[in-house]
Structure formats: C-alpha cells, structure tokens
C-alpha cells in the first residue's frame, strides 16, 4: 500500500482506478482515504497527484462524490479525474439518486424505520468522519457537473456489473443509485 505523495504512480498497463471503494478486483487500483486490506493507494479523491496526466483508462467512483463539498471539493475531484484520464477514457459514477429518494421519503405511508433508512441514504450512514453526505444529485445536476469538467457521452446506466457495491442498492424494488457513465472529451 502506498500513501498519497507527489510521486507519480507508474504502471506499464493502462490503469483502471477505483476511487473510494472496498472491493478488491484484479486489474483495478484501489484508492481510499482509509488504510484497509486491499487498498493500493491511501489518498483523497481531491488529490490524484500520484497519477500522471492521461495515465488512467477508466475511473470508477461508486458513492464517493456525495461525500464532497459541492462548492470546492467536488469540482477539485472532477478536475483531477479529468486530468488523469486519457482522452476517451471512461468515468463511471454512482451516487444516491435524490429524485427517487425524495419521492420515497415524501410517502406518508412509509413506516418510520423505513423513513430513517431513506434518510440515512440521503445524509450518509455517519459511522465515521468520511461517512457524511455533503451534496446530492439528480441526473440533470450530475450531468451538468460532468459536462462542465470536460466529459461527454453522458448517460444513465442500470448497472456497471463491476463491483458488489451500493451502485445496485434497492429499496422497495427500485434502484436508489444514480449510475452514470461518460467519456473524457
């Protein structure tokens, strides 16, 4: 495991970067703010300085960006991803789908314990300093943000079929994750 330093992460193969995840998968470099088994790089998504410009072919960020402040941190993180991704590289993003979650939360028939669960999906589990949500997204809001950072071919996808994570989180038979894929222009 390496710590985030200005030194460039080198790889002879194209780098596939998994931001903030827990699952280890062959062929993916796992970056997380917390040292834990399987983490290749301990660092923040707002500082990818250990990766050279255009050195990454794919980035996967599942339920990461909602943990960033919307005024600065989110934009810094997306600038960093745009910098390290090669032209035509793929960014896959999953965040809580606020449009769906708010509809569920507004249902007066929903039992209190289910309201509390949905509230946790909106605000974060709050089990440690990293597990608080600072911003939220609808398709249009996230698409606009991605486009403003140089991403194109932005689309919603049902599933990435990459990791067993919250990108497939269901509530009442409905996926509550907004899953989007785009490419670097």
PDB file of C-alpha atoms in Angstrom:
ATOM      1  CA  UNK A   1       0.000   0.000   0.000  1.00  0.00           C
ATOM      2  CA  UNK A   2       1.337   3.449  -0.826  1.00  0.00           C
ATOM      3  CA  UNK A   3       0.433   6.795   0.661  1.00  0.00           C
ATOM      4  CA  UNK A   4      -0.545   9.772  -1.452  1.00  0.00           C
ATOM      5  CA  UNK A   5       2.629  11.600  -2.449  1.00  0.00           C
ATOM      6  CA  UNK A   6       3.560  13.852  -5.354  1.00  0.00           C
ATOM      7  CA  UNK A   7       5.460  10.908  -6.890  1.00  0.00           C
ATOM      8  CA  UNK A   8       3.736   9.500  -9.956  1.00  0.00           C
ATOM      9  CA  UNK A   9       2.105   6.091  -9.778  1.00  0.00           C
ATOM     10  CA  UNK A  10       3.625   4.078 -12.569  1.00  0.00           C
ATOM     11  CA  UNK A  11       2.198   1.147 -14.411  1.00  0.00           C
ATOM     12  CA  UNK A  12       3.051  -0.450 -17.706  1.00  0.00           C
ATOM     13  CA  UNK A  13      -0.562  -1.491 -18.218  1.00  0.00           C
ATOM     14  CA  UNK A  14      -3.405   1.028 -18.503  1.00  0.00           C
ATOM     15  CA  UNK A  15      -4.511   1.992 -15.003  1.00  0.00           C
ATOM     16  CA  UNK A  16      -8.082   1.246 -14.007  1.00  0.00           C
ATOM     17  CA  UNK A  17      -8.721   3.369 -10.925  1.00  0.00           C
ATOM     18  CA  UNK A  18     -11.351   2.516  -8.304  1.00  0.00           C
ATOM     19  CA  UNK A  19     -11.972   5.557  -6.099  1.00  0.00           C
ATOM     20  CA  UNK A  20     -13.154   5.119  -2.535  1.00  0.00           C
ATOM     21  CA  UNK A  21     -14.130   1.509  -2.858  1.00  0.00           C
ATOM     22  CA  UNK A  22     -13.775  -1.502  -0.622  1.00  0.00           C
ATOM     23  CA  UNK A  23     -13.819  -4.400  -3.095  1.00  0.00           C
ATOM     24  CA  UNK A  24     -10.534  -5.665  -4.442  1.00  0.00           C
ATOM     25  CA  UNK A  25     -10.670  -6.692  -8.077  1.00  0.00           C
ATOM     26  CA  UNK A  26      -7.907  -7.928 -10.353  1.00  0.00           C
ATOM     27  CA  UNK A  27      -6.754  -5.213 -12.732  1.00  0.00           C
ATOM     28  CA  UNK A  28      -8.061  -2.298 -10.645  1.00  0.00           C
ATOM     29  CA  UNK A  29      -6.017   0.072  -8.487  1.00  0.00           C
ATOM     30  CA  UNK A  30      -7.960   0.849  -5.316  1.00  0.00           C
ATOM     31  CA  UNK A  31      -7.625   4.324  -3.772  1.00  0.00           C
ATOM     32  CA  UNK A  32      -9.251   5.002  -0.414  1.00  0.00           C
ATOM     33  CA  UNK A  33      -8.875   7.678   2.261  1.00  0.00           C
ATOM     34  CA  UNK A  34      -8.601   4.976   4.895  1.00  0.00           C
ATOM     35  CA  UNK A  35      -5.941   2.276   5.013  1.00  0.00           C
ATOM     36  CA  UNK A  36      -7.585  -1.117   4.929  1.00  0.00           C
ATOM     37  CA  UNK A  37      -6.875  -4.510   3.394  1.00  0.00           C
ATOM     38  CA  UNK A  38      -6.706  -4.367  -0.384  1.00  0.00           C
ATOM     39  CA  UNK A  39      -6.207  -0.598  -0.661  1.00  0.00           C
ATOM     40  CA  UNK A  40      -3.368   0.112  -3.093  1.00  0.00           C
ATOM     41  CA  UNK A  41      -3.159   3.872  -2.541  1.00  0.00           C
ATOM     42  CA  UNK A  42      -4.177   5.772   0.580  1.00  0.00           C
ATOM     43  CA  UNK A  43      -5.268   9.213  -0.537  1.00  0.00           C
ATOM     44  CA  UNK A  44      -8.087  11.600  -1.252  1.00  0.00           C
ATOM     45  CA  UNK A  45     -10.112  11.824  -4.462  1.00  0.00           C
ATOM     46  CA  UNK A  46      -9.366  15.554  -4.497  1.00  0.00           C
ATOM     47  CA  UNK A  47      -5.638  14.869  -4.905  1.00  0.00           C
ATOM     48  CA  UNK A  48      -4.645  12.303  -7.512  1.00  0.00           C
ATOM     49  CA  UNK A  49      -1.145  13.775  -7.887  1.00  0.00           C
ATOM     50  CA  UNK A  50       0.398  10.309  -7.644  1.00  0.00           C
ATOM     51  CA  UNK A  51      -1.083   9.578 -11.102  1.00  0.00           C
ATOM     52  CA  UNK A  52       0.376  11.185 -14.208  1.00  0.00           C
ATOM     53  CA  UNK A  53      -1.753  13.184 -16.635  1.00  0.00           C
ATOM     54  CA  UNK A  54      -3.598  10.868 -19.037  1.00  0.00           C
ATOM     55  CA  UNK A  55      -2.305   7.704 -17.325  1.00  0.00           C
ATOM     56  CA  UNK A  56      -5.692   6.207 -16.412  1.00  0.00           C
ATOM     57  CA  UNK A  57      -8.022   4.448 -18.854  1.00  0.00           C
ATOM     58  CA  UNK A  58     -11.031   4.023 -16.526  1.00  0.00           C
ATOM     59  CA  UNK A  59     -12.239   5.521 -13.258  1.00  0.00           C
ATOM     60  CA  UNK A  60     -14.957   4.002 -11.108  1.00  0.00           C
ATOM     61  CA  UNK A  61     -16.389   6.132  -8.286  1.00  0.00           C
ATOM     62  CA  UNK A  62     -19.324   4.491  -6.533  1.00  0.00           C
ATOM     63  CA  UNK A  63     -20.940   6.549  -3.794  1.00  0.00           C
ATOM     64  CA  UNK A  64     -17.934   8.824  -3.350  1.00  0.00           C
ATOM     65  CA  UNK A  65     -18.823  12.240  -4.769  1.00  0.00           C
ATOM     66  CA  UNK A  66     -21.773  12.871  -2.439  1.00  0.00           C
ATOM     67  CA  UNK A  67     -19.229  12.941   0.409  1.00  0.00           C
ATOM     68  CA  UNK A  68     -17.575  16.058  -1.049  1.00  0.00           C
ATOM     69  CA  UNK A  69     -18.493  19.687  -0.551  1.00  0.00           C
ATOM     70  CA  UNK A  70     -20.303  20.976  -3.625  1.00  0.00           C
ATOM     71  CA  UNK A  71     -18.608  24.385  -3.736  1.00  0.00           C
ATOM     72  CA  UNK A  72     -14.985  23.247  -3.964  1.00  0.00           C
ATOM     73  CA  UNK A  73     -14.192  19.590  -3.211  1.00  0.00           C
ATOM     74  CA  UNK A  74     -16.469  18.112  -5.883  1.00  0.00           C
ATOM     75  CA  UNK A  75     -15.042  20.362  -8.593  1.00  0.00           C
ATOM     76  CA  UNK A  76     -11.475  19.645  -7.492  1.00  0.00           C
ATOM     77  CA  UNK A  77     -12.140  15.890  -7.586  1.00  0.00           C
ATOM     78  CA  UNK A  78     -13.699  16.041 -11.067  1.00  0.00           C
ATOM     79  CA  UNK A  79     -10.797  18.185 -12.334  1.00  0.00           C
ATOM     80  CA  UNK A  80      -8.387  15.587 -11.003  1.00  0.00           C
ATOM     81  CA  UNK A  81     -10.264  12.737 -12.695  1.00  0.00           C
ATOM     82  CA  UNK A  82     -10.331  14.685 -15.967  1.00  0.00           C
ATOM     83  CA  UNK A  83      -6.590  15.278 -15.646  1.00  0.00           C
ATOM     84  CA  UNK A  84      -5.581  11.657 -15.011  1.00  0.00           C
ATOM     85  CA  UNK A  85      -7.989  10.115 -17.538  1.00  0.00           C
ATOM     86  CA  UNK A  86      -6.684   9.722 -21.048  1.00  0.00           C
ATOM     87  CA  UNK A  87      -8.754  11.240 -23.861  1.00  0.00           C
ATOM     88  CA  UNK A  88     -11.622   8.839 -24.492  1.00  0.00           C
ATOM     89  CA  UNK A  89     -11.201   7.337 -21.023  1.00  0.00           C
ATOM     90  CA  UNK A  90     -14.327   6.197 -19.196  1.00  0.00           C
ATOM     91  CA  UNK A  91     -15.675   7.597 -15.934  1.00  0.00           C
ATOM     92  CA  UNK A  92     -18.341   5.574 -14.151  1.00  0.00           C
ATOM     93  CA  UNK A  93     -20.101   7.371 -11.299  1.00  0.00           C
ATOM     94  CA  UNK A  94     -22.728   6.147  -8.851  1.00  0.00           C
ATOM     95  CA  UNK A  95     -24.365   8.468  -6.312  1.00  0.00           C
ATOM     96  CA  UNK A  96     -27.614   8.349  -4.351  1.00  0.00           C
ATOM     97  CA  UNK A  97     -30.468   9.274  -6.700  1.00  0.00           C
ATOM     98  CA  UNK A  98     -32.053  12.189  -4.856  1.00  0.00           C
ATOM     99  CA  UNK A  99     -35.027  12.326  -7.193  1.00  0.00           C
ATOM    100  CA  UNK A 100     -36.008   8.760  -6.330  1.00  0.00           C
ATOM    101  CA  UNK A 101     -35.042   9.017  -2.657  1.00  0.00           C
ATOM    102  CA  UNK A 102     -37.077  12.190  -2.136  1.00  0.00           C
ATOM    103  CA  UNK A 103     -40.160  10.594  -3.699  1.00  0.00           C
ATOM    104  CA  UNK A 104     -39.799   7.615  -1.370  1.00  0.00           C
ATOM    105  CA  UNK A 105     -39.116   9.853   1.639  1.00  0.00           C
ATOM    106  CA  UNK A 106     -42.185  12.003   0.926  1.00  0.00           C
ATOM    107  CA  UNK A 107     -44.515   8.979   1.050  1.00  0.00           C
ATOM    108  CA  UNK A 108     -46.688   9.487   4.170  1.00  0.00           C
ATOM    109  CA  UNK A 109     -47.446   5.738   4.228  1.00  0.00           C
ATOM    110  CA  UNK A 110     -43.777   4.826   4.732  1.00  0.00           C
ATOM    111  CA  UNK A 111     -43.143   3.402   8.228  1.00  0.00           C
ATOM    112  CA  UNK A 112     -40.856   5.442  10.496  1.00  0.00           C
ATOM    113  CA  UNK A 113     -37.995   2.919  10.416  1.00  0.00           C
ATOM    114  CA  UNK A 114     -38.042   2.984   6.603  1.00  0.00           C
ATOM    115  CA  UNK A 115     -38.065   6.809   6.650  1.00  0.00           C
ATOM    116  CA  UNK A 116     -34.971   6.619   8.847  1.00  0.00           C
ATOM    117  CA  UNK A 117     -33.287   4.230   6.415  1.00  0.00           C
ATOM    118  CA  UNK A 118     -34.024   6.518   3.452  1.00  0.00           C
ATOM    119  CA  UNK A 119     -32.794   9.488   5.480  1.00  0.00           C
ATOM    120  CA  UNK A 120     -29.515   7.601   6.003  1.00  0.00           C
ATOM    121  CA  UNK A 121     -29.250   7.053   2.242  1.00  0.00           C
ATOM    122  CA  UNK A 122     -29.702  10.810   1.741  1.00  0.00           C
ATOM    123  CA  UNK A 123     -27.459  12.049   4.586  1.00  0.00           C
ATOM    124  CA  UNK A 124     -24.909   9.238   4.880  1.00  0.00           C
ATOM    125  CA  UNK A 125     -24.538   6.460   7.406  1.00  0.00           C
ATOM    126  CA  UNK A 126     -22.443   8.725   9.663  1.00  0.00           C
ATOM    127  CA  UNK A 127     -20.403   5.863  11.102  1.00  0.00           C
ATOM    128  CA  UNK A 128     -17.093   7.754  10.771  1.00  0.00           C
ATOM    129  CA  UNK A 129     -15.722  11.131   9.656  1.00  0.00           C
ATOM    130  CA  UNK A 130     -15.926  10.167   5.967  1.00  0.00           C
ATOM    131  CA  UNK A 131     -19.497   8.852   6.005  1.00  0.00           C
ATOM    132  CA  UNK A 132     -21.421  12.135   5.771  1.00  0.00           C
ATOM    133  CA  UNK A 133     -23.090  13.348   2.581  1.00  0.00           C
ATOM    134  CA  UNK A 134     -22.361  16.977   1.735  1.00  0.00           C
ATOM    135  CA  UNK A 135     -24.194  17.223  -1.581  1.00  0.00           C
ATOM    136  CA  UNK A 136     -26.827  15.416  -3.612  1.00  0.00           C
ATOM    137  CA  UNK A 137     -27.565  14.741  -7.248  1.00  0.00           C
ATOM    138  CA  UNK A 138     -30.277  14.281  -9.805  1.00  0.00           C
ATOM    139  CA  UNK A 139     -29.448  13.145 -13.333  1.00  0.00           C
ATOM    140  CA  UNK A 140     -29.534  16.699 -14.720  1.00  0.00           C
ATOM    141  CA  UNK A 141     -27.404  18.140 -11.927  1.00  0.00           C
ATOM    142  CA  UNK A 142     -24.702  15.471 -12.184  1.00  0.00           C
ATOM    143  CA  UNK A 143     -24.743  15.553 -15.997  1.00  0.00           C
ATOM    144  CA  UNK A 144     -24.232  19.324 -15.942  1.00  0.00           C
ATOM    145  CA  UNK A 145     -21.366  18.976 -13.487  1.00  0.00           C
ATOM    146  CA  UNK A 146     -19.686  16.272 -15.575  1.00  0.00           C
ATOM    147  CA  UNK A 147     -20.118  18.241 -18.785  1.00  0.00           C
ATOM    148  CA  UNK A 148     -18.586  21.362 -17.223  1.00  0.00           C
ATOM    149  CA  UNK A 149     -15.469  19.312 -16.435  1.00  0.00           C
ATOM    150  CA  UNK A 150     -14.939  18.092 -19.986  1.00  0.00           C
ATOM    151  CA  UNK A 151     -16.933  14.874 -20.080  1.00  0.00           C
ATOM    152  CA  UNK A 152     -19.204  13.865 -22.944  1.00  0.00           C
ATOM    153  CA  UNK A 153     -21.424  10.933 -23.976  1.00  0.00           C
ATOM    154  CA  UNK A 154     -23.067  11.202 -20.561  1.00  0.00           C
ATOM    155  CA  UNK A 155     -25.709   8.563 -19.991  1.00  0.00           C
ATOM    156  CA  UNK A 156     -27.580   6.801 -17.233  1.00  0.00           C
ATOM    157  CA  UNK A 157     -26.923   3.072 -16.947  1.00  0.00           C
ATOM    158  CA  UNK A 158     -28.757   0.420 -14.952  1.00  0.00           C
ATOM    159  CA  UNK A 159     -25.672  -1.436 -13.809  1.00  0.00           C
ATOM    160  CA  UNK A 160     -21.914  -1.350 -14.234  1.00  0.00           C
ATOM    161  CA  UNK A 161     -21.501  -5.073 -13.442  1.00  0.00           C
ATOM    162  CA  UNK A 162     -18.088  -4.357 -11.945  1.00  0.00           C
ATOM    163  CA  UNK A 163     -18.259  -4.465  -8.155  1.00  0.00           C
ATOM    164  CA  UNK A 164     -20.666  -5.691  -5.489  1.00  0.00           C
ATOM    165  CA  UNK A 165     -21.422  -2.282  -4.006  1.00  0.00           C
ATOM    166  CA  UNK A 166     -24.157   0.282  -3.401  1.00  0.00           C
ATOM    167  CA  UNK A 167     -24.494   1.076  -7.106  1.00  0.00           C
ATOM    168  CA  UNK A 168     -27.105  -1.702  -7.102  1.00  0.00           C
ATOM    169  CA  UNK A 169     -28.785  -0.736  -3.801  1.00  0.00           C
ATOM    170  CA  UNK A 170     -32.522  -1.427  -3.953  1.00  0.00           C
ATOM    171  CA  UNK A 171     -35.369  -0.105  -1.834  1.00  0.00           C
ATOM    172  CA  UNK A 172     -38.891  -1.364  -2.397  1.00  0.00           C
ATOM    173  CA  UNK A 173     -37.826  -2.953  -5.689  1.00  0.00           C
ATOM    174  CA  UNK A 174     -36.363   0.324  -7.005  1.00  0.00           C
ATOM    175  CA  UNK A 175     -32.663   1.060  -7.521  1.00  0.00           C
ATOM    176  CA  UNK A 176     -31.845   4.122  -5.411  1.00  0.00           C
ATOM    177  CA  UNK A 177     -28.455   4.684  -7.023  1.00  0.00           C
ATOM    178  CA  UNK A 178     -27.984   7.085  -9.922  1.00  0.00           C
ATOM    179  CA  UNK A 179     -25.475   5.300 -12.159  1.00  0.00           C
ATOM    180  CA  UNK A 180     -23.866   7.324 -14.936  1.00  0.00           C
ATOM    181  CA  UNK A 181     -21.142   6.721 -17.464  1.00  0.00           C
ATOM    182  CA  UNK A 182     -19.280   9.267 -19.565  1.00  0.00           C
ATOM    183  CA  UNK A 183     -16.069   9.731 -21.506  1.00  0.00           C
ATOM    184  CA  UNK A 184     -13.346  12.336 -21.327  1.00  0.00           C
ATOM    185  CA  UNK A 185     -13.500  14.671 -24.329  1.00  0.00           C
TER     186      UNK A 185
END
